[in-house]
């Protein structure tokens, strides 16, 4: 098992498949992009599957989420999913994506064994989409969402980040649109994980502000806290239910106490926290012929040292050097 000194067990593995992305979201990376990892630095398909296998069969992981950068840019994605679906015990397999390219891959991913998807979409307005992402791909994301639903990658979850003065007025519209399409909406507070290190707490739209905006159109009833479990989103029933909306208050109400995640970067580093400033190198041991037992021991040690919390409310909090695209959200 992957335990830490505070009694938490990591059963949810986030696997970054690439640091590359085909959008340039203002809250993630600069317009010119970043210095991408070289091919030799990236884990191969076989190396990813082996590490996931160790996590699932030896370390107690039950859920695997593939992330990026943008995971649909990984050429071997379908075969990686298929190999992980063959593991015993079989983990729950999901994918976080910007949705571009999902229209052409959703059916193949479902056939390979993917269970569901989370799609990032911050606006219903194509012009605002371009302002936020610097790309004219809004229609591609909408097509990807529809394809995921048609392929049975359900429930389709939609992640949205609100930016002050840009799309923060859209919160009720986004929820109304998701309710009409059967998508599960989750708002996420903007986190200090941008490559530019330009995050400004005073400009962040907080969870309370998000809820205030939603209350202008909907009646929201908090779900019982027991229903949340280790999920990061606090959820509210909309107009009495059964539909719900979630808010992930990563900054103002961190959920560290119930965190059950472990993270593997595209270059084979274990991170025990999204905001960790250190990593544990599994890639080198893997490539030098390390056994499953040796790799598992390193992974356990990495998680054992996990801190009680991210410390994001501490004035001395340090933003990780590596941005979200390299860490894998």
XYZ file of C-alpha atoms in Angstrom:
329
model
C 0.000 0.000 0.000
C 0.962 3.631 -0.453
C 0.581 5.040 3.047
C 1.817 8.252 4.633
C 2.542 9.155 8.231
C -0.903 10.748 8.612
C -2.748 7.513 7.838
C -3.812 8.383 4.308
C -3.685 5.708 1.604
C -3.081 6.685 -2.008
C -5.361 4.659 -4.279
C -5.833 7.219 -7.077
C -2.930 7.446 -9.563
C -2.630 10.408 -11.946
C -0.363 9.593 -14.911
C 0.919 12.400 -17.127
C 1.495 11.036 -20.636
C 3.050 14.171 -22.136
C 3.872 17.748 -21.198
C 2.794 19.009 -24.635
C -0.516 20.737 -25.279
C -2.309 22.128 -28.322
C -3.802 25.048 -26.372
C -2.040 27.953 -24.651
C -4.390 28.662 -21.749
C -3.456 31.913 -20.059
C -3.601 30.356 -16.581
C -1.272 27.509 -17.572
C 1.470 28.547 -19.989
C 2.818 31.455 -22.049
C 1.675 32.073 -25.608
C 4.943 30.797 -27.081
C 4.666 27.489 -25.233
C 7.378 25.844 -23.161
C 10.570 23.848 -23.542
C 9.056 20.388 -24.058
C 10.617 17.219 -22.735
C 12.769 15.320 -25.224
C 11.653 11.895 -26.420
C 14.394 10.145 -24.439
C 13.209 11.872 -21.258
C 9.642 10.662 -21.661
C 8.591 7.263 -20.397
C 7.905 4.823 -23.217
C 4.488 3.192 -23.553
C 5.892 -0.018 -22.082
C 7.471 1.832 -19.151
C 4.198 3.577 -18.358
C 2.285 0.303 -18.394
C 4.884 -1.366 -16.164
C 4.724 1.427 -13.566
C 0.930 1.430 -13.625
C 1.020 -2.353 -13.216
C 3.255 -2.067 -10.138
C 0.940 0.559 -8.690
C -2.173 -1.550 -9.258
C -0.950 -5.058 -8.468
C 1.547 -4.295 -5.696
C 0.677 -0.912 -4.196
C -3.113 -0.900 -3.908
C -4.015 1.658 -6.585
C -7.606 1.224 -7.767
C -8.103 4.286 -10.005
C -5.883 5.539 -12.835
C -6.397 8.918 -14.512
C -4.399 9.755 -17.642
C -3.491 13.433 -17.916
C -1.026 15.725 -19.692
C -0.276 18.280 -20.956
C -2.873 16.983 -23.367
C -2.992 13.155 -23.256
C -4.717 12.851 -26.642
C -1.411 13.995 -28.164
C 0.228 10.765 -26.977
C 0.435 8.468 -30.057
C 0.228 5.271 -27.998
C -2.687 6.354 -25.803
C -5.171 3.710 -26.986
C -2.689 0.859 -26.537
C -1.696 2.154 -23.086
C -5.347 2.208 -22.027
C -5.905 -1.288 -23.430
C -2.899 -2.703 -21.563
C -3.970 -1.099 -18.282
C -7.511 -2.423 -18.723
C -6.049 -5.940 -18.773
C -4.499 -5.577 -15.308
C -5.854 -7.628 -12.438
C -7.455 -6.285 -10.384
C -8.740 -4.006 -13.113
C -8.463 -0.320 -12.146
C -11.031 2.317 -13.010
C -9.612 4.186 -16.016
C -10.350 7.808 -16.840
C -8.868 10.656 -18.859
C -8.578 14.422 -18.372
C -8.480 16.214 -21.721
C -9.151 19.537 -23.388
C -11.443 17.625 -25.750
C -9.628 18.526 -28.968
C -9.299 15.277 -30.900
C -11.804 13.436 -28.731
C -14.348 13.339 -31.557
C -12.091 10.997 -33.526
C -10.768 8.940 -30.592
C -13.674 8.528 -28.153
C -14.985 5.279 -29.649
C -11.511 3.682 -29.802
C -10.749 4.703 -26.228
C -14.028 3.212 -25.025
C -13.310 -0.019 -26.895
C -9.832 -0.137 -25.334
C -11.313 0.009 -21.839
C -11.490 3.683 -20.849
C -14.384 4.240 -18.447
C -14.975 7.986 -18.563
C -13.537 11.422 -19.353
C -13.148 14.837 -17.752
C -13.135 17.611 -20.355
C -11.876 21.130 -19.665
C -14.135 23.893 -21.014
C -14.207 27.339 -19.419
C -16.656 29.164 -21.658
C -19.580 28.789 -24.060
C -18.432 31.794 -26.090
C -15.991 31.044 -28.951
C -14.449 34.514 -28.682
C -13.846 34.143 -24.952
C -12.443 30.677 -25.638
C -9.854 32.252 -27.931
C -9.034 34.880 -25.310
C -8.421 32.160 -22.719
C -6.689 29.545 -24.895
C -5.224 31.598 -27.776
C -6.647 29.026 -30.190
C -9.833 28.853 -32.320
C -10.820 25.320 -31.280
C -14.066 25.852 -29.367
C -16.190 23.853 -31.790
C -13.736 20.943 -31.599
C -14.206 20.746 -27.844
C -17.991 20.722 -28.178
C -17.719 17.937 -30.767
C -15.446 16.004 -28.430
C -17.930 16.246 -25.580
C -20.736 14.951 -27.791
C -18.553 12.090 -29.051
C -17.625 11.070 -25.510
C -21.285 10.917 -24.545
C -22.167 8.926 -27.662
C -19.315 6.473 -27.031
C -20.490 5.797 -23.484
C -17.580 7.475 -21.685
C -19.961 8.500 -18.963
C -20.563 10.315 -16.796
C -18.935 13.040 -18.876
C -17.511 15.568 -16.450
C -16.725 19.122 -17.420
C -14.051 21.160 -15.602
C -14.202 24.970 -15.699
C -11.881 27.664 -14.354
C -13.306 31.179 -13.980
C -11.053 34.160 -14.618
C -11.959 37.573 -13.248
C -13.223 39.948 -15.907
C -13.006 37.289 -18.617
C -15.532 34.489 -18.085
C -16.611 34.768 -14.437
C -20.046 35.994 -15.527
C -20.668 32.676 -17.289
C -21.013 30.435 -14.231
C -24.851 30.155 -14.357
C -24.837 29.733 -18.155
C -22.266 26.937 -17.954
C -24.318 25.110 -15.356
C -27.563 25.510 -17.306
C -25.864 24.218 -20.460
C -24.383 21.201 -18.656
C -27.734 20.337 -17.097
C -29.345 20.430 -20.554
C -26.676 18.106 -21.985
C -26.364 15.739 -19.031
C -22.758 16.694 -18.243
C -21.487 16.939 -14.670
C -19.949 20.371 -14.073
C -17.071 21.056 -11.692
C -15.692 24.545 -11.154
C -12.048 24.673 -10.076
C -10.381 27.581 -8.312
C -7.414 28.842 -10.327
C -4.300 27.320 -8.765
C -0.697 28.578 -8.573
C 0.609 26.152 -11.179
C 1.163 28.437 -14.156
C 4.518 28.389 -15.917
C 4.744 32.181 -15.757
C 4.316 32.222 -11.948
C 1.880 35.063 -12.479
C -0.860 33.672 -10.252
C -2.372 36.371 -8.037
C -4.519 35.291 -5.090
C -6.369 38.610 -5.106
C -7.512 38.016 -8.701
C -8.628 34.422 -8.174
C -12.375 33.713 -8.296
C -13.002 31.906 -5.014
C -15.407 29.070 -4.330
C -17.686 31.445 -2.429
C -17.811 33.817 -5.395
C -18.636 30.930 -7.720
C -21.496 29.861 -5.483
C -22.763 33.434 -5.225
C -22.949 33.626 -9.005
C -24.771 30.284 -9.254
C -27.254 31.316 -6.567
C -28.524 34.081 -8.850
C -30.274 31.431 -10.960
C -30.328 28.146 -9.029
C -31.246 26.821 -5.596
C -28.280 24.860 -4.269
C -28.451 22.337 -1.443
C -25.199 20.936 -0.005
C -24.790 17.198 -0.376
C -23.968 15.356 2.877
C -20.225 15.479 3.558
C -20.142 11.665 3.733
C -21.156 11.505 0.069
C -17.967 13.348 -0.892
C -15.501 10.771 0.407
C -12.021 11.571 -0.906
C -13.356 13.470 -3.925
C -11.920 16.985 -4.220
C -15.223 18.577 -5.209
C -17.750 19.832 -2.712
C -21.102 19.161 -4.348
C -24.498 20.833 -4.283
C -27.828 19.482 -5.506
C -29.280 21.823 -8.115
C -32.917 22.840 -7.595
C -33.459 19.850 -5.346
C -31.580 17.324 -7.502
C -30.843 14.778 -8.721
C -28.389 16.835 -10.811
C -25.482 18.376 -8.934
C -22.664 20.861 -9.392
C -19.249 20.691 -7.782
C -16.694 23.254 -6.707
C -13.072 22.286 -6.145
C -11.744 24.866 -3.680
C -8.099 23.841 -3.931
C -6.891 27.175 -2.582
C -9.482 28.472 -0.135
C -10.646 25.124 1.283
C -7.883 22.562 0.623
C -8.952 18.920 0.877
C -5.534 17.599 1.928
C -6.861 15.691 4.937
C -8.708 13.245 2.671
C -6.255 13.244 -0.244
C -5.795 9.775 -1.757
C -3.681 10.654 -4.818
C -0.231 9.830 -6.084
C 1.185 11.318 -9.277
C 3.527 10.107 -11.998
C 5.000 12.675 -14.384
C 5.625 12.033 -18.060
C 9.351 11.696 -17.322
C 8.865 9.119 -14.588
C 8.932 11.155 -11.387
C 6.635 10.433 -8.455
C 5.006 13.444 -6.826
C 3.177 12.909 -3.550
C 1.308 16.216 -3.832
C 0.239 18.480 -6.673
C 2.075 21.335 -4.950
C 5.154 19.341 -3.897
C 8.523 20.978 -4.445
C 10.346 17.638 -4.658
C 10.033 14.431 -6.677
C 11.263 10.835 -6.584
C 12.907 9.466 -9.727
C 11.521 6.083 -10.817
C 12.663 6.359 -14.433
C 16.362 5.933 -13.659
C 15.793 2.844 -11.504
C 13.450 1.432 -14.140
C 15.989 1.894 -16.944
C 18.873 0.558 -14.880
C 17.088 -2.761 -14.469
C 15.439 -2.221 -11.104
C 12.972 -4.885 -10.005
C 9.287 -4.297 -9.341
C 10.045 -4.679 -5.635
C 12.754 -1.985 -5.769
C 10.515 0.408 -7.668
C 7.641 -0.277 -5.292
C 9.855 0.431 -2.293
C 10.897 3.796 -3.756
C 7.276 4.671 -4.452
C 6.233 3.760 -0.901
C 9.022 5.891 0.537
C 7.967 8.844 -1.622
C 4.396 8.671 -0.349
C 5.423 8.019 3.263
C 7.041 11.460 3.309
C 3.909 13.293 2.197
C 3.185 16.438 4.223
C -0.035 16.979 6.152
C -1.090 19.661 3.695
C 0.016 21.660 0.692
C 0.510 24.759 2.834
C -1.161 26.922 0.234
C -2.594 29.216 2.929
C 0.843 29.728 4.454
C 2.445 33.088 3.536
C 5.697 31.178 2.931
C 4.087 28.865 0.363
C 6.335 28.260 -2.634
C 4.811 27.552 -6.034
C 6.281 24.412 -7.653
C 8.902 25.142 -10.276
C 7.251 22.729 -12.696
C 3.932 23.951 -14.143
C 0.677 22.049 -14.408
C 1.520 20.855 -17.930
C 4.608 19.063 -16.629
C 3.090 17.785 -13.391
C -0.153 16.416 -14.811
C -3.278 17.687 -13.097
